């Protein structure tokens, strides 16, 4: 899938830990990790709303689309 989740970037910008973030949005730290690592298959609008409310951002600050070939190249470089 070519949708990239930049949650770790937003958490770093806000200087917020995963634990604090998970408490504030009402998800377990494990589920936040699934989102943060891009392993989620779907995100509920209520969860996206909570994320944007807590981080004071827009959905596009957390989610972005990249072409599949760019994503694959990025993964290959990360694995090296």
Tab-separated table of N, CA and C in Angstrom:
chain	number	residue	atom	x	y	z
A	1	UNK	N	0.853	-1.179	0.000
A	1	UNK	CA	0.000	0.000	0.000
A	1	UNK	C	0.892	1.234	0.000
A	2	UNK	N	0.461	2.280	-0.640
A	2	UNK	CA	1.278	3.461	-0.818
A	2	UNK	C	0.853	4.622	0.080
A	3	UNK	N	0.088	4.361	1.121
A	3	UNK	CA	-0.247	5.410	2.080
A	3	UNK	C	0.754	5.311	3.224
A	4	UNK	N	1.451	6.406	3.464
A	4	UNK	CA	2.494	6.446	4.490
A	4	UNK	C	1.952	7.197	5.706
A	5	UNK	N	2.195	6.647	6.877
A	5	UNK	CA	1.759	7.262	8.127
A	5	UNK	C	2.956	7.961	8.760
A	6	UNK	N	2.856	9.278	8.913
A	6	UNK	CA	3.932	10.071	9.497
A	6	UNK	C	3.656	10.404	10.962
A	7	UNK	N	3.078	9.476	11.675
A	7	UNK	CA	2.730	9.704	13.071
A	7	UNK	C	3.971	9.925	13.925
A	8	UNK	N	5.035	9.180	13.657
A	8	UNK	CA	6.264	9.353	14.439
A	8	UNK	C	6.847	10.753	14.267
A	9	UNK	N	6.723	11.306	13.065
A	9	UNK	CA	7.204	12.664	12.810
A	9	UNK	C	6.403	13.667	13.638
A	10	UNK	N	5.076	13.511	13.637
A	10	UNK	CA	4.224	14.445	14.373
A	10	UNK	C	4.445	14.317	15.877
A	11	UNK	N	4.635	13.101	16.370
A	11	UNK	CA	4.896	12.917	17.799
A	11	UNK	C	6.225	13.584	18.185
A	12	UNK	N	7.219	13.455	17.337
A	12	UNK	CA	8.516	14.092	17.619
A	12	UNK	C	8.382	15.613	17.608
A	13	UNK	N	7.638	16.138	16.649
A	13	UNK	CA	7.442	17.599	16.586
A	13	UNK	C	6.726	18.125	17.822
A	14	UNK	N	5.823	17.329	18.359
A	14	UNK	CA	5.060	17.742	19.540
A	14	UNK	C	5.744	17.333	20.838
A	15	UNK	N	6.887	16.640	20.708
A	15	UNK	CA	7.639	16.137	21.870
A	15	UNK	C	6.721	15.341	22.802
A	16	UNK	N	5.967	14.411	22.174
A	16	UNK	CA	4.992	13.616	22.916
A	16	UNK	C	5.384	12.143	22.823
A	17	UNK	N	5.346	11.453	23.947
A	17	UNK	CA	5.671	10.029	23.965
A	17	UNK	C	4.497	9.220	23.433
A	18	UNK	N	4.780	8.004	23.016
A	18	UNK	CA	3.725	7.103	22.544
A	18	UNK	C	2.747	6.809	23.680
A	19	UNK	N	3.269	6.655	24.895
A	19	UNK	CA	2.400	6.381	26.045
A	19	UNK	C	1.414	7.498	26.312
A	20	UNK	N	1.914	8.725	26.337
A	20	UNK	CA	1.026	9.867	26.557
A	20	UNK	C	0.021	9.995	25.416
A	21	UNK	N	0.511	9.845	24.184
A	21	UNK	CA	-0.362	9.945	23.009
A	21	UNK	C	-1.455	8.887	23.049
A	22	UNK	N	-1.084	7.661	23.368
A	22	UNK	CA	-2.072	6.571	23.386
A	22	UNK	C	-3.153	6.825	24.440
A	23	UNK	N	-2.761	7.332	25.596
A	23	UNK	CA	-3.756	7.653	26.637
A	23	UNK	C	-4.701	8.749	26.162
A	24	UNK	N	-4.157	9.763	25.509
A	24	UNK	CA	-4.972	10.908	25.101
A	24	UNK	C	-5.929	10.584	23.963
A	25	UNK	N	-5.560	9.620	23.089
A	25	UNK	CA	-6.476	9.285	21.991
A	25	UNK	C	-7.316	8.043	22.282
A	26	UNK	N	-7.005	7.342	23.369
A	26	UNK	CA	-7.815	6.187	23.750
A	26	UNK	C	-7.491	4.902	23.025
A	27	UNK	N	-6.242	4.726	22.600
A	27	UNK	CA	-5.785	3.476	22.000
A	27	UNK	C	-4.685	2.881	22.867
A	28	UNK	N	-4.490	1.591	22.742
A	28	UNK	CA	-3.380	0.967	23.464
A	28	UNK	C	-2.067	1.358	22.785
A	29	UNK	N	-0.974	1.352	23.548
A	29	UNK	CA	0.326	1.627	22.920
A	29	UNK	C	0.629	0.662	21.770
A	30	UNK	N	0.187	-0.581	21.878
A	30	UNK	CA	0.410	-1.554	20.801
A	30	UNK	C	-0.316	-1.132	19.520
A	31	UNK	N	-1.548	-0.640	19.653
A	31	UNK	CA	-2.282	-0.193	18.468
A	31	UNK	C	-1.686	1.084	17.891
A	32	UNK	N	-1.157	1.949	18.740
A	32	UNK	CA	-0.468	3.141	18.242
A	32	UNK	C	0.770	2.705	17.462
A	33	UNK	N	1.478	1.696	17.954
A	33	UNK	CA	2.666	1.190	17.252
A	33	UNK	C	2.287	0.640	15.880
A	34	UNK	N	1.167	-0.048	15.788
A	34	UNK	CA	0.695	-0.568	14.494
A	34	UNK	C	0.466	0.583	13.520
A	35	UNK	N	-0.173	1.639	13.993
A	35	UNK	CA	-0.387	2.824	13.152
A	35	UNK	C	0.941	3.476	12.785
A	36	UNK	N	1.772	3.689	13.781
A	36	UNK	CA	3.039	4.399	13.615
A	36	UNK	C	3.967	3.679	12.644
A	37	UNK	N	3.949	2.365	12.667
A	37	UNK	CA	4.841	1.575	11.819
A	37	UNK	C	4.243	1.264	10.448
A	38	UNK	N	3.062	1.799	10.171
A	38	UNK	CA	2.454	1.613	8.857
A	38	UNK	C	1.892	0.237	8.615
A	39	UNK	N	1.593	-0.511	9.667
A	39	UNK	CA	1.056	-1.858	9.509
A	39	UNK	C	-0.466	-1.910	9.587
A	40	UNK	N	-1.107	-0.774	9.851
A	40	UNK	CA	-2.574	-0.743	9.949
A	40	UNK	C	-3.181	-0.876	8.559
A	41	UNK	N	-4.255	-1.621	8.467
A	41	UNK	CA	-4.966	-1.783	7.197
A	41	UNK	C	-6.069	-0.754	7.044
A	42	UNK	N	-6.486	-0.149	8.143
A	42	UNK	CA	-7.565	0.850	8.117
A	42	UNK	C	-7.445	1.730	9.353
A	43	UNK	N	-8.033	2.915	9.258
A	43	UNK	CA	-8.093	3.835	10.389
A	43	UNK	C	-9.514	4.372	10.455
A	44	UNK	N	-10.138	4.260	11.605
A	44	UNK	CA	-11.484	4.812	11.775
A	44	UNK	C	-11.423	6.328	11.766
A	45	UNK	N	-12.476	6.947	11.233
A	45	UNK	CA	-12.524	8.403	11.235
A	45	UNK	C	-12.518	8.944	12.658
A	46	UNK	N	-13.119	8.237	13.596
A	46	UNK	CA	-13.107	8.706	14.985
A	46	UNK	C	-11.677	8.687	15.547
A	47	UNK	N	-10.877	7.703	15.143
A	47	UNK	CA	-9.483	7.642	15.568
A	47	UNK	C	-8.681	8.754	14.905
A	48	UNK	N	-8.909	8.965	13.612
A	48	UNK	CA	-8.223	10.046	12.908
A	48	UNK	C	-8.587	11.401	13.507
A	49	UNK	N	-9.857	11.555	13.878
A	49	UNK	CA	-10.296	12.788	14.538
A	49	UNK	C	-9.554	12.983	15.853
A	50	UNK	N	-9.444	11.928	16.659
A	50	UNK	CA	-8.741	12.020	17.944
A	50	UNK	C	-7.259	12.342	17.730
A	51	UNK	N	-6.640	11.719	16.735
A	51	UNK	CA	-5.233	11.983	16.434
A	51	UNK	C	-5.035	13.456	16.095
A	52	UNK	N	-5.886	13.969	15.207
A	52	UNK	CA	-5.757	15.368	14.781
A	52	UNK	C	-6.055	16.334	15.922
A	53	UNK	N	-7.011	15.976	16.768
A	53	UNK	CA	-7.351	16.834	17.905
A	53	UNK	C	-6.184	16.917	18.881
A	54	UNK	N	-5.604	15.771	19.224
A	54	UNK	CA	-4.510	15.725	20.198
A	54	UNK	C	-3.241	16.368	19.637
A	55	UNK	N	-2.944	16.118	18.372
A	55	UNK	CA	-1.724	16.667	17.772
A	55	UNK	C	-1.927	18.047	17.168
A	56	UNK	N	-3.180	18.526	17.196
A	56	UNK	CA	-3.514	19.833	16.619
A	56	UNK	C	-2.972	19.937	15.193
A	57	UNK	N	-3.424	18.991	14.354
A	57	UNK	CA	-2.948	18.949	12.977
A	57	UNK	C	-4.095	18.564	12.042
A	58	UNK	N	-3.792	18.510	10.771
A	58	UNK	CA	-4.739	18.086	9.750
A	58	UNK	C	-4.445	16.634	9.372
A	59	UNK	N	-5.435	15.896	8.839
A	59	UNK	CA	-5.175	14.513	8.422
A	59	UNK	C	-3.982	14.379	7.469
A	60	UNK	N	-3.799	15.359	6.597
A	60	UNK	CA	-2.676	15.328	5.663
A	60	UNK	C	-1.321	15.487	6.317
A	61	UNK	N	-1.296	15.924	7.570
A	61	UNK	CA	-0.038	16.001	8.311
A	61	UNK	C	0.384	14.630	8.821
A	62	UNK	N	-0.571	13.717	8.904
A	62	UNK	CA	-0.322	12.387	9.455
A	62	UNK	C	-0.280	11.331	8.355
A	63	UNK	N	-1.087	11.504	7.317
A	63	UNK	CA	-1.179	10.535	6.222
A	63	UNK	C	-0.780	11.184	4.909
A	64	UNK	N	-0.012	10.445	4.112
A	64	UNK	CA	0.317	10.944	2.774
A	64	UNK	C	0.427	9.754	1.827
A	65	UNK	N	0.175	10.024	0.563
A	65	UNK	CA	0.231	8.995	-0.463
A	65	UNK	C	1.514	9.148	-1.250
A	66	UNK	N	2.179	8.026	-1.507
A	66	UNK	CA	3.345	8.010	-2.392
A	66	UNK	C	3.177	6.868	-3.383
A	67	UNK	N	3.687	7.025	-4.592
A	67	UNK	CA	3.596	5.940	-5.574
A	67	UNK	C	4.292	4.684	-5.052
A	68	UNK	N	3.800	3.515	-5.436
A	68	UNK	CA	4.352	2.242	-4.961
A	68	UNK	C	5.848	2.118	-5.216
A	69	UNK	N	6.330	2.539	-6.373
A	69	UNK	CA	7.746	2.382	-6.673
A	69	UNK	C	8.628	3.229	-5.753
A	70	UNK	N	8.152	4.386	-5.329
A	70	UNK	CA	8.901	5.223	-4.390
A	70	UNK	C	8.933	4.567	-3.017
A	71	UNK	N	7.799	4.009	-2.593
A	71	UNK	CA	7.731	3.337	-1.293
A	71	UNK	C	8.661	2.131	-1.265
A	72	UNK	N	8.669	1.333	-2.328
A	72	UNK	CA	9.539	0.159	-2.380
A	72	UNK	C	11.005	0.562	-2.342
A	73	UNK	N	11.361	1.631	-3.048
A	73	UNK	CA	12.750	2.098	-3.041
A	73	UNK	C	13.153	2.567	-1.639
A	74	UNK	N	12.238	3.236	-0.951
A	74	UNK	CA	12.512	3.708	0.406
A	74	UNK	C	12.717	2.540	1.352
A	75	UNK	N	11.874	1.520	1.228
A	75	UNK	CA	12.041	0.324	2.079
A	75	UNK	C	13.357	-0.378	1.809
A	76	UNK	N	13.735	-0.480	0.552
A	76	UNK	CA	14.985	-1.152	0.189
A	76	UNK	C	16.177	-0.398	0.770
A	77	UNK	N	16.141	0.925	0.726
A	77	UNK	CA	17.240	1.715	1.280
A	77	UNK	C	17.286	1.571	2.799
A	78	UNK	N	16.122	1.474	3.454
A	78	UNK	CA	16.085	1.330	4.911
A	78	UNK	C	16.642	-0.023	5.343
A	79	UNK	N	16.443	-1.048	4.530
A	79	UNK	CA	16.899	-2.393	4.874
A	79	UNK	C	18.405	-2.538	4.716
A	80	UNK	N	19.016	-1.665	3.942
A	80	UNK	CA	20.475	-1.771	3.688
A	80	UNK	C	21.287	-1.384	4.893
